[in-house]
Tab-separated table of C-alpha atoms in Angstrom:
chain	number	residue	atom	x	y	z
N	1	MET	CA	0.000	0.000	0.000
N	2	CYS	CA	1.135	3.459	-0.791
N	3	ASP	CA	-0.138	4.559	2.635
N	4	SER	CA	2.712	2.838	4.345
N	5	CYS	CA	5.571	3.018	1.860
N	6	GLY	CA	6.405	6.585	2.870
N	7	CYS	CA	8.540	6.841	-0.266
N	8	ASP	CA	8.463	10.539	-0.822
N	9	LEU	CA	8.141	12.001	2.648
N	10	ASN	CA	11.460	13.747	2.344
N	11	HIS	CA	12.313	13.482	-1.300
N	12	GLY	CA	11.226	16.900	-2.447
N	13	HIS	CA	9.853	17.038	-5.970
N	14	SER	CA	11.843	14.531	-7.970
N	15	HIS	CA	9.909	11.394	-7.188
N	16	ASP	CA	6.702	11.189	-9.206
N	17	HIS	CA	7.854	8.304	-11.437
N	18	SER	CA	7.165	4.935	-9.809
N	19	HIS	CA	3.884	5.905	-8.218
N	20	ASP	CA	1.489	6.375	-11.060
N	21	HIS	CA	-0.742	3.461	-10.089
N	22	SER	CA	-4.374	4.468	-9.791
N	23	HIS	CA	-4.805	4.001	-6.054
N	24	ASP	CA	-2.368	6.625	-5.015
N	25	ALA	CA	-3.204	7.535	-1.439
N	26	LYS	CA	-0.349	8.706	0.664
N	27	VAL	CA	0.271	9.735	4.246
N	28	ILE	CA	2.246	12.935	4.558
N	29	GLU	CA	3.929	13.639	7.879
N	30	VAL	CA	3.797	17.384	8.335
N	31	HIS	CA	4.358	18.221	12.026
N	32	GLN	CA	4.071	21.915	11.529
N	33	SER	CA	2.331	24.421	13.745
N	34	LEU	CA	-0.772	26.022	12.274
N	35	LEU	CA	0.603	29.178	13.779
N	36	ALA	CA	3.930	28.843	11.938
N	37	ALA	CA	3.097	31.522	9.369
N	38	ASN	CA	1.911	33.904	12.075
N	39	THR	CA	4.941	33.195	14.233
N	40	ALA	CA	7.332	33.797	11.332
N	41	MET	CA	5.683	37.142	10.640
N	42	ALA	CA	5.766	37.987	14.359
N	43	GLU	CA	9.529	37.370	14.399
N	44	LYS	CA	9.889	39.782	11.477
N	45	ASN	CA	7.829	42.362	13.321
N	46	ARG	CA	9.951	41.957	16.448
N	47	ALA	CA	13.153	42.448	14.468
N	48	HIS	CA	11.646	45.471	12.721
N	49	ILE	CA	10.584	47.040	16.035
N	50	GLU	CA	14.025	46.432	17.516
N	51	LYS	CA	15.628	48.057	14.489
N	52	MET	CA	13.459	51.090	15.209
N	53	GLY	CA	15.019	51.057	18.691
N	54	ALA	CA	11.667	50.417	20.350
N	55	VAL	CA	10.145	47.877	22.727
N	56	ALA	CA	6.616	46.632	22.019
N	57	ILE	CA	3.828	45.641	24.386
N	58	ASN	CA	0.604	43.837	23.461
N	59	MET	CA	-2.356	44.748	25.670
N	60	ILE	CA	-5.075	42.120	25.988
N	61	SER	CA	-8.345	42.283	27.902
N	62	SER	CA	-12.095	41.991	27.604
N	63	PRO	CA	-13.900	44.959	26.055
N	64	GLY	CA	-14.294	47.729	28.610
N	65	SER	CA	-11.466	46.799	30.981
N	66	GLY	CA	-9.924	50.214	30.512
N	67	LYS	CA	-7.078	49.606	28.054
N	68	THR	CA	-7.580	52.862	26.171
N	69	THR	CA	-8.124	54.928	29.312
N	70	LEU	CA	-4.995	53.435	30.886
N	71	LEU	CA	-3.117	54.318	27.722
N	72	GLU	CA	-4.417	57.898	27.688
N	73	LYS	CA	-3.383	58.438	31.300
N	74	THR	CA	-0.039	56.750	30.703
N	75	ILE	CA	0.768	59.067	27.794
N	76	GLU	CA	-0.169	62.083	29.935
N	77	ALA	CA	1.839	60.915	32.938
N	78	ILE	CA	4.951	59.795	31.110
N	79	GLY	CA	5.339	63.102	29.287
N	80	ASP	CA	8.634	63.445	27.458
N	81	SER	CA	10.434	60.633	29.238
N	82	LEU	CA	9.294	58.019	26.676
N	83	ARG	CA	8.309	58.448	23.054
N	84	ILE	CA	5.165	56.336	22.693
N	85	GLY	CA	3.480	55.172	19.495
N	86	VAL	CA	0.245	53.216	19.373
N	87	ILE	CA	-1.373	50.631	17.118
N	88	GLU	CA	-5.058	50.355	17.940
N	89	GLY	CA	-6.970	47.192	17.093
N	90	ASP	CA	-10.747	47.114	16.908
N	91	ILE	CA	-13.386	45.332	14.905
N	92	GLU	CA	-14.879	48.611	13.709
N	93	THR	CA	-14.408	52.416	14.072
N	94	ASP	CA	-11.351	54.569	14.696
N	95	ARG	CA	-12.685	55.974	17.952
N	96	ASP	CA	-9.831	54.635	20.069
N	97	ALA	CA	-7.229	56.029	17.672
N	98	ALA	CA	-8.967	59.412	17.826
N	99	ARG	CA	-8.742	59.365	21.629
N	100	ILE	CA	-5.020	58.549	21.502
N	101	ARG	CA	-4.332	61.057	18.717
N	102	ALA	CA	-5.827	63.762	20.918
N	103	LYS	CA	-2.973	63.058	23.355
N	104	GLY	CA	-0.468	64.048	20.666
N	105	VAL	CA	1.281	60.726	19.962
N	106	PRO	CA	1.551	58.868	16.630
N	107	VAL	CA	-1.232	56.314	16.303
N	108	ILE	CA	-2.876	54.230	13.632
N	109	GLN	CA	-6.090	52.266	13.787
N	110	LEU	CA	-6.377	48.722	12.503
N	111	THR	CA	-9.923	47.523	11.972
N	112	THR	CA	-10.273	43.784	11.583
N	113	GLY	CA	-13.714	43.967	9.974
N	114	GLY	CA	-15.077	41.219	12.182
N	115	ALA	CA	-12.069	39.201	13.295
N	116	CYS	CA	-11.854	38.849	17.055
N	117	HIS	CA	-8.078	39.339	17.339
N	118	LEU	CA	-5.077	41.001	15.711
N	119	ASP	CA	-2.581	38.802	13.912
N	120	ALA	CA	1.049	39.399	13.011
N	121	ALA	CA	0.326	40.201	9.349
N	122	LEU	CA	-2.112	42.945	10.292
N	123	VAL	CA	0.335	44.399	12.810
N	124	HIS	CA	3.047	44.309	10.138
N	125	LYS	CA	0.850	46.489	7.964
N	126	GLY	CA	0.203	48.691	10.987
N	127	LEU	CA	3.923	49.140	11.616
N	128	HIS	CA	4.483	50.490	8.122
N	129	LEU	CA	1.516	52.826	8.402
N	130	LEU	CA	2.683	54.056	11.802
N	131	GLU	CA	6.137	54.856	10.434
N	132	LYS	CA	4.528	57.271	7.983
N	133	GLU	CA	2.893	59.215	10.822
N	134	PRO	CA	4.877	62.194	12.159
N	135	GLY	CA	7.242	60.811	14.821
N	136	GLY	CA	6.037	57.276	14.153
N	137	ASP	CA	9.527	56.022	13.302
N	138	GLN	CA	11.147	57.515	16.433
N	139	LEU	CA	9.730	55.485	19.284
N	140	ASP	CA	10.879	54.087	22.603
N	141	LEU	CA	7.661	52.218	23.315
N	142	LEU	CA	5.194	50.758	20.842
N	143	VAL	CA	1.854	49.895	22.392
N	144	ILE	CA	-0.378	47.485	20.510
N	145	GLU	CA	-3.891	47.600	21.908
N	146	ASN	CA	-5.544	44.366	20.866
N	147	VAL	CA	-9.204	43.843	20.019
N	148	GLY	CA	-11.217	43.648	23.251
N	149	ASN	CA	-11.391	39.900	23.856
N	150	LEU	CA	-9.804	37.802	26.587
N	151	VAL	CA	-9.749	34.585	24.567
N	152	CYS	CA	-8.658	34.722	20.933
N	153	PRO	CA	-5.858	37.346	21.015
N	154	ALA	CA	-3.898	35.132	23.417
N	155	THR	CA	-3.144	32.645	20.636
N	156	PHE	CA	-1.426	35.104	18.286
N	157	ASP	CA	2.110	36.404	18.747
N	158	LEU	CA	2.212	39.867	17.172
N	159	GLY	CA	5.932	40.455	17.562
N	160	GLU	CA	5.605	42.095	20.973
N	161	HIS	CA	8.312	41.864	23.630
N	162	HIS	CA	5.923	41.869	26.577
N	163	ARG	CA	2.305	40.880	26.866
N	164	ILE	CA	0.058	42.631	29.349
N	165	VAL	CA	-3.328	41.258	30.381
N	166	LEU	CA	-5.865	43.463	32.157
N	167	VAL	CA	-8.886	42.602	34.254
N	168	SER	CA	-10.993	45.395	35.711
N	169	VAL	CA	-12.570	45.214	39.140
N	170	PRO	CA	-16.188	45.056	37.868
N	171	GLU	CA	-15.360	41.960	35.800
N	172	GLY	CA	-14.671	39.897	38.902
N	173	PRO	CA	-11.654	37.975	40.181
N	174	ASP	CA	-12.377	34.658	38.452
N	175	LYS	CA	-11.002	35.638	35.045
N	176	PRO	CA	-7.564	33.987	35.364
N	177	ALA	CA	-9.218	30.657	36.164
N	178	LYS	CA	-11.760	30.997	33.372
N	179	TYR	CA	-9.451	32.324	30.647
N	180	PRO	CA	-6.087	30.766	31.506
N	181	LYS	CA	-4.342	31.135	28.134
N	182	ALA	CA	-4.180	34.938	28.324
N	183	PHE	CA	-2.572	34.719	31.772
N	184	ILE	CA	-0.194	31.887	30.964
N	185	SER	CA	1.132	33.735	27.912
N	186	SER	CA	1.487	37.172	29.549
N	187	GLN	CA	4.307	38.720	31.540
N	188	VAL	CA	2.200	41.301	33.363
N	189	PHE	CA	-1.286	41.117	34.890
N	190	ILE	CA	-2.940	44.439	35.676
N	191	ILE	CA	-5.992	44.675	37.902
N	192	SER	CA	-7.532	47.943	36.722
N	193	LYS	CA	-10.214	50.308	38.049
N	194	THR	CA	-9.217	49.743	41.689
N	195	ASP	CA	-11.054	52.971	42.578
N	196	LEU	CA	-14.199	50.805	42.256
N	197	LEU	CA	-13.077	48.250	44.869
N	198	PRO	CA	-15.464	49.626	47.531
N	199	TYR	CA	-18.435	48.786	45.300
N	200	PHE	CA	-17.510	45.305	44.075
N	201	ASP	CA	-16.595	42.014	45.658
N	202	PHE	CA	-13.098	41.697	44.223
N	203	PRO	CA	-10.549	40.158	46.588
N	204	VAL	CA	-7.341	41.479	45.008
N	205	GLU	CA	-5.077	39.035	46.836
N	206	GLU	CA	-7.159	36.036	45.763
N	207	ALA	CA	-7.066	37.135	42.131
N	208	ARG	CA	-3.330	37.667	42.389
N	209	ALA	CA	-2.770	34.235	43.935
N	210	GLU	CA	-4.962	32.538	41.364
N	211	ALA	CA	-3.098	34.164	38.475
N	212	LEU	CA	0.248	33.183	40.003
N	213	GLN	CA	-0.950	29.595	40.282
N	214	LEU	CA	-1.344	29.608	36.507
N	215	ASN	CA	1.834	31.492	35.792
N	216	PRO	CA	4.289	31.992	38.655
N	217	LYS	CA	6.372	34.399	36.566
N	218	LEU	CA	3.554	36.961	36.204
N	219	LEU	CA	4.192	40.459	37.500
N	220	VAL	CA	0.878	41.511	39.064
N	221	MET	CA	-0.014	45.179	39.539
N	222	ASP	CA	-3.218	46.850	40.651
N	223	LEU	CA	-3.976	50.386	39.632
N	224	SER	CA	-6.583	52.980	38.837
N	225	ALA	CA	-6.248	55.340	35.894
N	226	THR	CA	-8.906	57.502	37.542
N	227	SER	CA	-7.408	57.932	41.008
N	228	GLY	CA	-3.782	57.355	40.014
N	229	GLN	CA	-3.364	54.572	42.606
N	230	GLY	CA	-0.574	52.189	41.601
N	231	PHE	CA	0.478	54.345	38.683
N	232	GLU	CA	4.062	54.863	39.809
N	233	GLN	CA	4.797	51.140	39.655
N	234	TRP	CA	3.276	50.928	36.170
N	235	LEU	CA	5.268	53.878	34.837
N	236	ASP	CA	8.465	52.541	36.410
N	237	TYR	CA	7.813	49.192	34.774
N	238	LEU	CA	7.413	50.795	31.331
N	239	LYS	CA	10.545	52.902	31.760
N	240	GLY	CA	12.370	49.790	32.935
N	241	ILE	CA	11.564	47.694	29.875
N	242	CYS	CA	12.491	50.559	27.549
N	243	ARG	CA	15.851	51.196	29.205
N	244	LYS	CA	18.519	49.663	27.033
J	1	MET	CA	-14.186	32.253	17.658
J	2	HIS	CA	-10.650	32.389	16.263
J	3	GLU	CA	-11.005	28.690	15.457
J	4	MET	CA	-12.455	29.684	12.079
J	5	SER	CA	-9.336	31.606	11.098
J	6	LEU	CA	-7.166	28.724	12.311
J	7	VAL	CA	-9.171	26.276	10.205
J	8	GLN	CA	-8.785	28.622	7.244
J	9	GLY	CA	-5.018	28.539	7.813
J	10	LEU	CA	-5.148	24.738	7.924
J	11	LEU	CA	-7.057	24.577	4.627
J	12	ASN	CA	-4.539	26.904	2.978
J	13	GLN	CA	-1.780	24.595	4.154
J	14	LEU	CA	-3.634	21.553	2.781
J	15	HIS	CA	-3.897	23.239	-0.621
J	16	ASP	CA	-0.143	23.898	-0.588
J	17	LEU	CA	0.598	20.291	0.393
J	18	ALA	CA	-1.711	18.919	-2.321
J	19	ARG	CA	0.028	21.033	-4.929
J	20	GLU	CA	3.457	20.019	-3.682
J	21	HIS	CA	2.599	16.307	-3.738
J	22	ASN	CA	0.395	16.315	-6.851
J	23	LYS	CA	-2.711	15.184	-4.994
J	24	THR	CA	-6.328	16.154	-5.566
J	25	LYS	CA	-8.203	14.791	-2.583
J	26	VAL	CA	-7.674	14.985	1.171
J	27	ILE	CA	-8.892	11.843	2.918
J	28	SER	CA	-7.975	12.590	6.504
J	29	VAL	CA	-6.167	15.142	8.618
J	30	CYS	CA	-4.628	14.599	12.038
J	31	MET	CA	-4.213	17.623	14.308
J	32	ASP	CA	-2.493	17.849	17.693
J	33	ILE	CA	-4.184	20.618	19.655
J	34	GLY	CA	-2.635	21.293	23.061
J	35	PRO	CA	-4.864	21.706	26.114
J	36	LEU	CA	-3.376	25.183	26.709
J	37	SER	CA	-3.663	26.318	23.098
J	38	GLY	CA	-6.840	28.277	23.773
J	39	VAL	CA	-8.598	26.348	21.028
J	40	VAL	CA	-12.021	24.843	21.622
J	41	MET	CA	-11.886	21.410	19.968
J	42	ASP	CA	-15.601	21.330	19.140
J	43	SER	CA	-15.403	24.769	17.509
J	44	PHE	CA	-12.380	23.690	15.496
J	45	GLN	CA	-14.227	20.561	14.347
J	46	PHE	CA	-17.314	22.642	13.550
J	47	GLY	CA	-15.258	25.141	11.533
J	48	PHE	CA	-13.564	22.298	9.680
J	49	ASP	CA	-16.904	20.624	8.879
J	50	ILE	CA	-18.188	23.842	7.322
J	51	LEU	CA	-15.111	25.219	5.570
J	52	SER	CA	-13.870	21.868	4.228
J	53	GLN	CA	-17.107	21.508	2.249
J	54	GLU	CA	-16.340	24.624	0.218
J	55	ASN	CA	-13.644	22.999	-1.883
J	56	PRO	CA	-13.449	19.689	-3.789
J	57	LEU	CA	-9.956	19.069	-2.381
J	58	THR	CA	-11.183	18.858	1.212
J	59	ARG	CA	-14.864	17.942	0.789
J	60	GLY	CA	-15.660	14.867	2.889
J	61	ALA	CA	-12.248	14.835	4.579
J	62	ARG	CA	-12.046	13.360	8.071
J	63	LEU	CA	-10.563	15.367	10.928
J	64	GLU	CA	-8.924	13.595	13.835
J	65	ILE	CA	-7.865	15.663	16.839
J	66	VAL	CA	-5.423	14.410	19.430
J	67	SER	CA	-4.190	16.369	22.424
J	68	SER	CA	-0.662	16.040	23.774
J	69	PRO	CA	-0.457	16.394	27.539
J	70	VAL	CA	1.016	19.402	29.306
J	71	ILE	CA	4.103	18.838	31.366
J	72	TYR	CA	4.362	20.870	34.552
J	73	ARG	CA	7.716	21.845	35.984
J	74	CYS	CA	8.015	22.319	39.740
J	75	SER	CA	9.511	25.686	40.732
J	76	GLY	CA	10.813	24.106	43.942
J	77	CYS	CA	12.562	20.852	43.018
J	78	ASP	CA	12.483	21.104	39.200
J	79	ALA	CA	10.533	17.808	38.949
J	80	LYS	CA	8.607	17.089	35.744
J	81	ILE	CA	4.973	16.261	36.373
J	82	GLU	CA	2.721	14.848	33.672
J	83	GLU	CA	-0.963	14.741	34.569
J	84	GLU	CA	-4.307	14.960	32.817
J	85	SER	CA	-5.165	18.195	34.607
J	86	LYS	CA	-2.924	20.593	36.503
J	87	PRO	CA	-1.902	19.098	39.853
J	88	GLN	CA	-2.488	21.217	42.976
J	89	ALA	CA	1.042	20.635	44.210
J	90	CYS	CA	4.261	18.849	43.325
J	91	PRO	CA	3.998	15.186	44.413
J	92	ALA	CA	7.699	15.200	45.290
J	93	CYS	CA	8.077	18.357	47.375
J	94	SER	CA	4.533	19.795	47.761
J	95	GLU	CA	5.510	23.082	46.085
J	96	THR	CA	2.393	24.733	44.577
J	97	LEU	CA	4.051	26.949	41.966
J	98	LEU	CA	4.224	24.798	38.844
J	99	TYR	CA	5.138	26.105	35.403
J	100	PRO	CA	3.427	24.641	32.346
J	101	GLU	CA	5.749	23.445	29.575
J	102	GLY	CA	4.312	23.010	26.099
J	103	GLY	CA	0.712	22.040	25.490
J	104	ASP	CA	-0.029	25.368	23.838
J	105	ASP	CA	0.636	24.589	20.194
J	106	ILE	CA	-1.674	23.686	17.337
J	107	ILE	CA	0.128	21.235	15.113
J	108	LEU	CA	-0.781	19.667	11.802
J	109	ARG	CA	0.684	16.219	12.299
J	110	GLN	CA	-0.310	14.167	9.316
J	111	VAL	CA	-2.403	14.310	6.166
J	112	GLN	CA	-3.637	11.440	4.051
J	113	MET	CA	-4.147	12.438	0.413
J	114	GLU	CA	-4.763	10.796	-2.916
């Protein structure tokens, strides 16, 4: 049987001679990741970003966890000490990009037109567009704000150096347990909107412990973009990763 | 529902393989989807059932999904632990901080074509 002969598994293209019998089924061993194409593009992005002299972060959370607000406040607070550029990912609209543009930093909006996550190819396009914006090729920190979704974005490497996952206090502390992939693949876990802690049952220490169970290497921070609580640690972290 | 875009990537790869090997029909596909890959197996199967029908190359093809186990590494004694689900603590030293190793990839293992 041709199924088991395995004759041309590794023979490239010069083998089509002796197998022209009619029943020509064949088992092909592939052993390749479905994400291989995305990963290859992500590596290109990473190299490209490094050539720009920048460090990239990929922010992942559910819709409404406060990614854009955190980013707005971060740009305000960090002032001239870091040159920030932003790639915004959403399914539709350029509203987030407009909010970031109002803060005076280079930004471009990627709309996925329905897809629930950014992928490396889309970010690659975004990088080239961002470089055409004034100041977009002179960055210390590139922030990629992913489509609001705590599930799908976790699967796709975009070429970032650090991945940051956010959960806001109103969402509840059970998110690490329910959506483990985002927490396993991230380096930083931010508990956001801590100014709302008096109104919600969100045991910060329990959430922290649960996330660390999944990924002991996670750096966990809690902060509020509204009150400014915890902001120093966040800004120090960003300056730290951008320091050569 | 990123399973649909992953299935689309799989089908693209099957078309490339068919061209490379001069084949016109996919009979079966074997995928290894890790438990930490973030992929819902049923959704992947569902996406495959729908999208594979759109092309004569893949119409009627069978999808088999296997799942390689995750190996956990103890942060205390460096022991390797292989279990169905994540253990609460290291059986050797009772340490509770265990790092997952692997189990997060989505691999096309094998294709049968004619």
